[in-house]
Amino acid sequence: MDLSLGTIIGQAGTFLVFILVTMKFVWPPLTRAMEERRQKIAEGLAQSDEAEKALEKAEAEAEQIIRQARARSSEIIDQAGKRGNEIVEQAKQDAIAERDRQVAAAEAEIKLATNQAREALREKLAELTVTGASRVLEQELDAGRHKVMLDKLAEEL
Amino acid sequence: MASGTPSPSEYVKHHITNLSYGEGLWTIHADTIVVSIALGLFFLFFFILAARRATAGVPGKLQNFVEMLVDFVDNAVKDSFHGPRQFVAPLALTIFVWVFLWNLMDIIPVDYLPLLSYKLFGLEYTRVVPSADINGPFGLSIVVFALILIYSVKGKGVGGYAKELLFHPFGKNPVLWPANLLLNVVELIAKPVSLALRLFGNLYAAEMIFILIALLPWWIQFVPGGAWAAFHILVIPLQAFIFMTLTIVYLSLAYEEH
């Protein structure tokens, strides 16, 4: 064991220099990077948690929206069915009314024609009656004098 | 080594002689200093490289390895030292890696590097394990000793530290002051001395055993050599870790009120 003060001091000096270099150039960048990475990982984990929650929320929302849409669509289908029935019903009633109207018009026309024919028939009969009577009575019957009686006769027919 | 076939005692003596310049106490062990500086630069090169390239993203292999060590040392410091860590943690890292590299030199077969430096540079002696030279560990432990004093004053103030030196462990009575002081000084000095001697003793003994194994016939060397190397693999990081941990503990004792 040979002590050598020069070597000891040399080693001590070297040691100090190495410590200072380590302290200045090695330790801070490494620990900083490690700390940053730790934070990054922590942030990432927190974000993934949040994303999971957001996803759950979105899923619930989507389900709600789908449920609403389904309810609304069945409502619309119901309404459409009802409206269809109404239109058919309306059309039926319109058709019935039209038919009634046309039937009534035709009946009125028929009645008018009947009346006209009857009138014409009556006049014809009166003429014929007058003609027949004049033939029977020859000159004795004057159309002017017996008009009142002839009209009465015609009305009775 | 240099001339003819050495006797076993010459061989051993040659292997535990440092490459020295100068006389007496101020001798410089050039091999210890050069090897330890080279190892320190090796350590700093890779660590600074990793620190330069350090990203918070996905780390590469070098960064991963370096970060593992940094994390390991940081936790070791965190466990026992409760003050600010911006100096103590790099100190601990430097000690751990540097001492580990020192010790690792012991694994290189004992004749390789001395032979190489003899052939290349004509150097008569080369000892490549800085921790097996008592001056290497003492260089570290003297710095640790200075830091113990600095941290004692920093943590307790000059007055507080003086009080502790004078009042503990027996009491405040002025009659007991010399006894207290004596005990505290002995304890204080025992710390760096034991720190250095522990590391030195372990590595010196291991080196000695490797040298003795190297004296055996070449065809049998691998049996005891391999066994001792396998065992020594445990001692190398362990001694580095102990040196680091004790430094942290000493500084924490110095820094904290108790």
XYZ file of C-alpha atoms in Angstrom:
415
model
C 0.000 0.000 0.000
C 1.900 3.025 -1.200
C 0.085 6.257 -0.592
C 0.663 8.870 -3.208
C -0.745 12.275 -2.436
C -0.303 13.378 -6.031
C -2.439 10.509 -7.279
C -5.055 11.096 -4.613
C -5.367 14.763 -5.481
C -5.364 13.961 -9.168
C -8.139 11.421 -8.683
C -10.116 13.808 -6.496
C -9.838 16.572 -9.077
C -10.852 14.262 -11.890
C -13.743 13.046 -9.775
C -14.957 16.600 -9.150
C -14.773 17.461 -12.825
C -16.716 14.323 -13.728
C -19.362 15.070 -11.113
C -19.801 18.603 -12.425
C -20.006 17.429 -16.033
C -22.537 14.783 -15.059
C -24.511 17.355 -13.118
C -24.524 19.805 -15.992
C -24.750 17.716 -19.146
C -25.952 14.251 -18.223
C -28.403 14.381 -15.383
C -30.775 17.255 -16.256
C -31.581 16.313 -19.884
C -32.165 12.688 -18.976
C -34.359 13.329 -15.962
C -36.226 16.005 -17.908
C -36.910 13.613 -20.765
C -38.002 10.932 -18.320
C -40.288 13.335 -16.489
C -41.769 14.576 -19.768
C -42.403 11.031 -20.873
C -44.075 10.265 -17.558
C -46.360 13.248 -18.028
C -47.058 12.310 -21.633
C -48.063 8.833 -20.591
C -50.233 10.169 -17.797
C -51.900 12.575 -20.233
C -52.402 9.805 -22.754
C -54.044 7.605 -20.169
C -56.284 10.427 -19.006
C -57.244 11.198 -22.595
C -58.071 7.607 -23.336
C -60.275 7.538 -20.247
C -62.020 10.668 -21.433
C -62.424 9.292 -24.926
C -63.973 6.155 -23.520
C -66.440 8.216 -21.554
C -67.237 10.363 -24.602
C -67.786 7.224 -26.641
C -70.202 5.867 -24.049
C -72.059 9.149 -24.051
C -72.219 9.276 -27.836
C -73.487 5.715 -27.953
C -76.247 6.540 -25.472
C -77.143 9.616 -27.494
C -77.232 7.665 -30.722
C -79.490 5.065 -29.173
C -81.826 7.790 -27.967
C -81.914 9.378 -31.405
C -82.629 6.032 -33.055
C -85.405 5.343 -30.575
C -86.953 8.756 -31.284
C -86.657 8.264 -35.011
C -88.305 4.862 -34.767
C -91.209 6.312 -32.762
C -91.548 9.199 -35.170
C -91.531 6.932 -38.226
C -94.244 4.663 -36.838
C -96.251 7.757 -36.040
C -95.826 8.981 -39.596
C -96.870 5.594 -40.963
C -99.952 5.659 -38.743
C -100.824 9.132 -39.901
C -100.325 8.210 -43.512
C -102.640 5.219 -43.139
C -105.243 7.333 -41.480
C -104.925 10.021 -44.104
C -105.278 7.416 -46.859
C -108.424 6.061 -45.305
C -109.783 9.566 -45.040
C -109.058 10.288 -48.689
C -110.730 7.056 -49.782
C -113.725 7.834 -47.577
C -113.926 11.362 -48.922
C -113.742 10.105 -52.497
C -116.528 7.618 -51.819
C -118.763 10.288 -50.378
C -117.994 12.613 -53.269
C -118.868 9.855 -55.689
C -122.141 9.162 -53.901
C -123.044 12.830 -53.908
C -122.224 13.128 -57.611
C -124.283 10.113 -58.404
C -127.249 11.483 -56.421
C -126.911 14.786 -58.144
C -126.829 13.233 -61.598
C -129.713 10.939 -60.786
C -131.773 13.913 -59.571
C -130.965 15.888 -62.723
C -131.968 12.990 -64.888
C -135.182 12.508 -62.968
C -136.032 16.194 -63.303
C -135.386 16.031 -67.011
C -137.549 12.954 -67.316
C -140.308 14.666 -65.394
C -140.085 17.727 -67.601
C -140.188 15.629 -70.746
C -143.136 13.632 -69.382
C -145.021 16.814 -68.602
C -144.278 18.254 -72.017
C -145.414 15.059 -73.694
C -148.524 14.972 -71.571
C -149.266 18.614 -72.500
C -148.704 17.922 -76.128
C -150.851 14.813 -75.891
C -153.612 16.754 -74.153
C -153.603 19.476 -76.780
C -153.617 16.896 -79.511
C -156.562 15.156 -77.860
C -158.438 18.441 -77.527
C -157.915 19.090 -81.189
C -158.933 15.634 -82.056
C -161.965 15.962 -79.838
C -162.859 19.278 -81.407
C -162.320 17.829 -84.856
C -164.401 14.771 -83.987
C -167.155 16.820 -82.392
C -167.232 19.254 -85.290
C -167.552 16.363 -87.610
C -170.388 15.079 -85.526
C -172.084 18.358 -85.101
C -171.125 19.806 -88.486
C -171.743 23.470 -88.395
C -173.615 23.527 -85.179
C -170.525 23.729 -83.084
C -168.618 26.970 -83.237
C -165.050 26.815 -81.918
C -165.291 30.387 -80.736
C -168.478 29.952 -78.814
C -167.719 26.696 -77.204
C -164.071 27.434 -76.324
C -164.723 27.525 -72.604
C -166.387 24.176 -72.611
C -163.636 22.681 -74.763
C -160.894 23.944 -72.497
C -162.646 22.417 -69.521
C -162.851 19.184 -71.367
C -159.220 19.287 -72.301
C -158.225 19.880 -68.692
C -160.209 16.949 -67.484
C -158.397 14.629 -69.862
C 8.171 -9.606 -17.255
C 10.711 -7.331 -18.730
C 13.768 -9.541 -18.422
C 13.786 -13.324 -18.627
C 11.452 -15.557 -16.663
C 10.506 -13.914 -13.391
C 10.262 -15.830 -10.132
C 6.715 -15.986 -8.682
C 7.437 -13.288 -6.144
C 8.945 -11.045 -8.815
C 5.934 -11.664 -11.020
C 3.497 -10.712 -8.269
C 5.537 -7.712 -7.247
C 5.725 -6.555 -10.814
C 1.972 -6.767 -11.151
C 1.267 -4.695 -8.070
C 3.715 -1.953 -8.888
C 2.298 1.214 -10.339
C 3.803 3.186 -13.141
C 5.144 5.987 -10.950
C 6.742 9.317 -11.631
C 8.244 11.451 -8.912
C 9.448 10.712 -5.425
C 7.939 10.141 -1.988
C 4.473 11.373 -1.137
C 4.113 13.369 -4.333
C 4.610 10.397 -6.580
C 2.112 10.271 -9.396
C 0.676 6.887 -10.345
C 0.298 7.580 -14.012
C -1.405 4.287 -14.838
C -4.123 4.777 -12.223
C -4.768 8.331 -13.338
C -4.735 7.618 -17.070
C -6.920 4.520 -16.817
C -9.430 6.175 -14.516
C -9.654 9.288 -16.673
C -10.086 7.128 -19.760
C -12.853 5.172 -18.049
C -14.465 8.379 -16.857
C -14.427 9.777 -20.389
C -15.890 6.522 -21.649
C -18.711 6.884 -19.129
C -19.292 10.550 -19.935
C -19.145 9.960 -23.678
C -22.025 7.519 -23.660
C -24.043 9.339 -21.065
C -23.671 12.725 -22.718
C -24.505 11.126 -26.047
C -27.656 9.669 -24.528
C -28.480 12.956 -22.797
C -28.050 14.900 -26.041
C -30.368 12.584 -27.874
C -32.781 12.198 -24.971
C -36.372 12.488 -26.068
C -39.605 12.201 -24.202
C -40.803 9.937 -26.999
C -39.866 6.332 -27.533
C -36.297 5.925 -26.206
C -33.588 4.137 -28.153
C -31.476 1.324 -26.766
C -28.716 3.537 -25.401
C -31.194 5.958 -23.884
C -33.112 3.081 -22.394
C -30.008 1.669 -20.744
C -28.858 5.049 -19.479
C -32.309 5.917 -18.218
C -32.471 2.629 -16.374
C -29.257 3.534 -14.540
C -30.419 7.087 -13.918
C -33.694 5.829 -12.534
C -31.934 3.264 -10.372
C -29.532 5.836 -8.926
C -32.262 8.443 -8.528
C -34.372 6.010 -6.527
C -31.410 5.005 -4.384
C -30.779 8.675 -3.627
C -34.460 9.404 -3.074
C -34.703 6.587 -0.542
C -32.062 7.899 1.820
C -31.319 11.516 0.995
C -34.195 13.884 1.595
C -32.661 17.170 0.529
C -32.317 18.707 -2.935
C -30.969 16.099 -5.318
C -29.557 18.129 -8.182
C -26.006 17.635 -6.923
C -26.216 14.431 -4.905
C -27.907 12.378 -7.622
C -25.340 13.151 -10.357
C -22.633 12.540 -7.740
C -24.088 9.138 -6.979
C -24.403 8.298 -10.669
C -20.809 9.304 -11.302
C -19.586 7.211 -8.387
C -21.605 4.176 -9.364
C -20.692 4.056 -13.025
C -17.119 5.174 -12.597
C -16.300 2.779 -9.779
C -18.095 0.020 -11.644
C -15.870 0.613 -14.673
C -12.786 0.704 -12.444
C -13.719 -2.616 -10.935
C -14.591 -4.068 -14.302
C -10.973 -3.656 -15.387
C -10.236 -6.488 -12.979
C -11.975 -8.918 -15.317
C -9.441 -8.324 -18.085
C -6.790 -11.052 -17.777
C -3.984 -9.690 -15.639
C -1.243 -9.888 -18.240
C -2.995 -8.458 -21.287
C -2.879 -4.738 -20.711
C 0.550 -4.621 -19.020
C 1.960 -6.603 -21.923
C 0.236 -4.342 -24.418
C 1.489 -1.143 -22.832
C 4.994 -2.669 -22.597
C 4.993 -3.613 -26.272
C 3.351 -0.414 -27.488
C 4.827 2.244 -25.232
C 7.692 0.447 -23.532
C 6.176 1.052 -20.131
C 7.747 -1.078 -17.426
C 4.720 -1.197 -15.133
C 1.003 -0.897 -15.736
C -1.772 -1.467 -13.226
C -5.138 -1.193 -14.878
C -7.519 -1.454 -11.909
C -7.718 2.016 -10.375
C -9.712 0.736 -7.410
C -6.929 -1.719 -6.548
C -4.591 1.222 -6.099
C -5.351 2.712 -2.676
C -4.976 6.212 -4.086
C -7.914 5.802 -6.444
C -10.534 5.060 -3.790
C -8.942 7.632 -1.494
C -9.273 10.261 -4.180
C -12.998 9.608 -4.213
C -13.429 9.336 -0.479
C -11.587 12.607 0.154
C -14.100 14.354 -2.075
C -16.862 12.583 -0.177
C -15.258 13.706 3.083
C -15.246 17.314 1.905
C -18.868 16.957 0.848
C -19.792 15.566 4.269
C -18.374 18.716 5.853
C -20.074 20.968 3.292
C -23.436 19.268 3.666
C -23.183 19.299 7.472
C -22.737 23.050 7.416
C -25.358 23.463 4.705
C -27.935 21.391 6.560
C -27.335 22.568 10.120
C -25.477 25.845 9.807
C -22.002 26.431 11.213
C -23.359 26.845 14.750
C -25.594 23.819 14.509
C -22.790 21.657 13.222
C -20.388 22.899 15.894
C -23.006 22.149 18.533
C -23.458 18.673 17.192
C -19.715 18.055 17.236
C -19.440 19.305 20.813
C -22.687 18.078 22.397
C -23.097 14.614 20.933
C -23.134 11.877 21.967
C -22.546 12.424 25.721
C -24.231 15.725 26.503
C -23.926 19.507 26.701
C -21.770 19.687 29.807
C -18.555 21.576 28.866
C -16.524 18.943 30.703
C -17.664 16.431 28.115
C -16.859 18.600 25.112
C -13.362 17.194 24.468
C -14.625 13.644 24.666
C -17.533 14.445 22.358
C -15.319 16.220 19.892
C -12.748 13.450 19.883
C -15.378 10.824 19.251
C -17.006 12.854 16.495
C -13.716 13.545 14.767
C -12.806 9.881 14.879
C -16.202 9.000 13.452
C -15.855 11.676 10.796
C -12.446 10.477 9.684
C -13.457 6.823 9.886
C -16.080 7.411 7.206
C -13.861 8.247 4.219
C -11.153 5.877 5.394
C -13.499 2.913 5.685
C -15.180 3.889 2.429
C -11.889 3.862 0.556
C -10.407 0.826 2.309
C -13.505 -1.286 1.694
C -13.361 -0.747 -2.031
C -9.585 -1.010 -2.176
C -9.490 -4.151 -0.027
C -12.033 -5.999 -2.101
C -10.481 -5.152 -5.426
C -6.893 -5.534 -4.274
C -7.611 -8.992 -2.905
C -9.431 -9.967 -6.073
C -6.594 -8.709 -8.229
C -4.105 -10.587 -6.089
C -6.026 -13.813 -6.527
C -6.125 -13.315 -10.299
C -2.363 -12.754 -10.255
C -1.812 -15.896 -8.211
C -4.039 -17.869 -10.572
C -1.932 -16.552 -13.425
C 1.060 -18.294 -11.851
C -0.542 -21.703 -12.375
C 0.227 -23.730 -15.512
C -1.629 -22.207 -18.461
C -3.787 -25.290 -19.151
C -5.429 -25.243 -15.710
C -5.795 -21.478 -15.278
C -9.288 -21.353 -16.719
C -10.721 -23.502 -13.909
C -9.885 -21.341 -10.860
C -9.754 -18.253 -13.060
C -13.216 -18.819 -14.424
C -14.628 -19.605 -11.000
C -13.047 -16.557 -9.426
C -14.157 -14.332 -12.309
C -17.729 -15.601 -11.987
C -17.665 -14.776 -8.307
C -15.977 -11.483 -8.950
C -18.736 -10.492 -11.370
C -20.916 -10.153 -8.280
C -18.343 -8.173 -6.337
C -17.777 -5.608 -9.092
C -21.242 -3.992 -9.165
C -21.769 -4.695 -5.477
C -18.729 -2.686 -4.418
C -19.690 0.134 -6.765
C -23.205 0.088 -5.330
C -21.919 0.020 -1.729
C -19.611 2.945 -2.378
C -22.485 4.914 -3.874
C -25.013 3.994 -1.186
C -22.663 4.764 1.687
C -21.819 8.120 0.141
C -25.520 8.939 -0.062
C -26.094 7.779 3.498
C -23.157 9.784 4.832
C -24.382 12.900 3.055
C -27.894 12.358 4.292
C -26.628 11.928 7.864
C -24.601 15.083 7.439
C -27.459 17.060 5.940
C -30.259 16.099 8.259
C -30.976 17.116 11.815
C -30.901 14.159 14.209
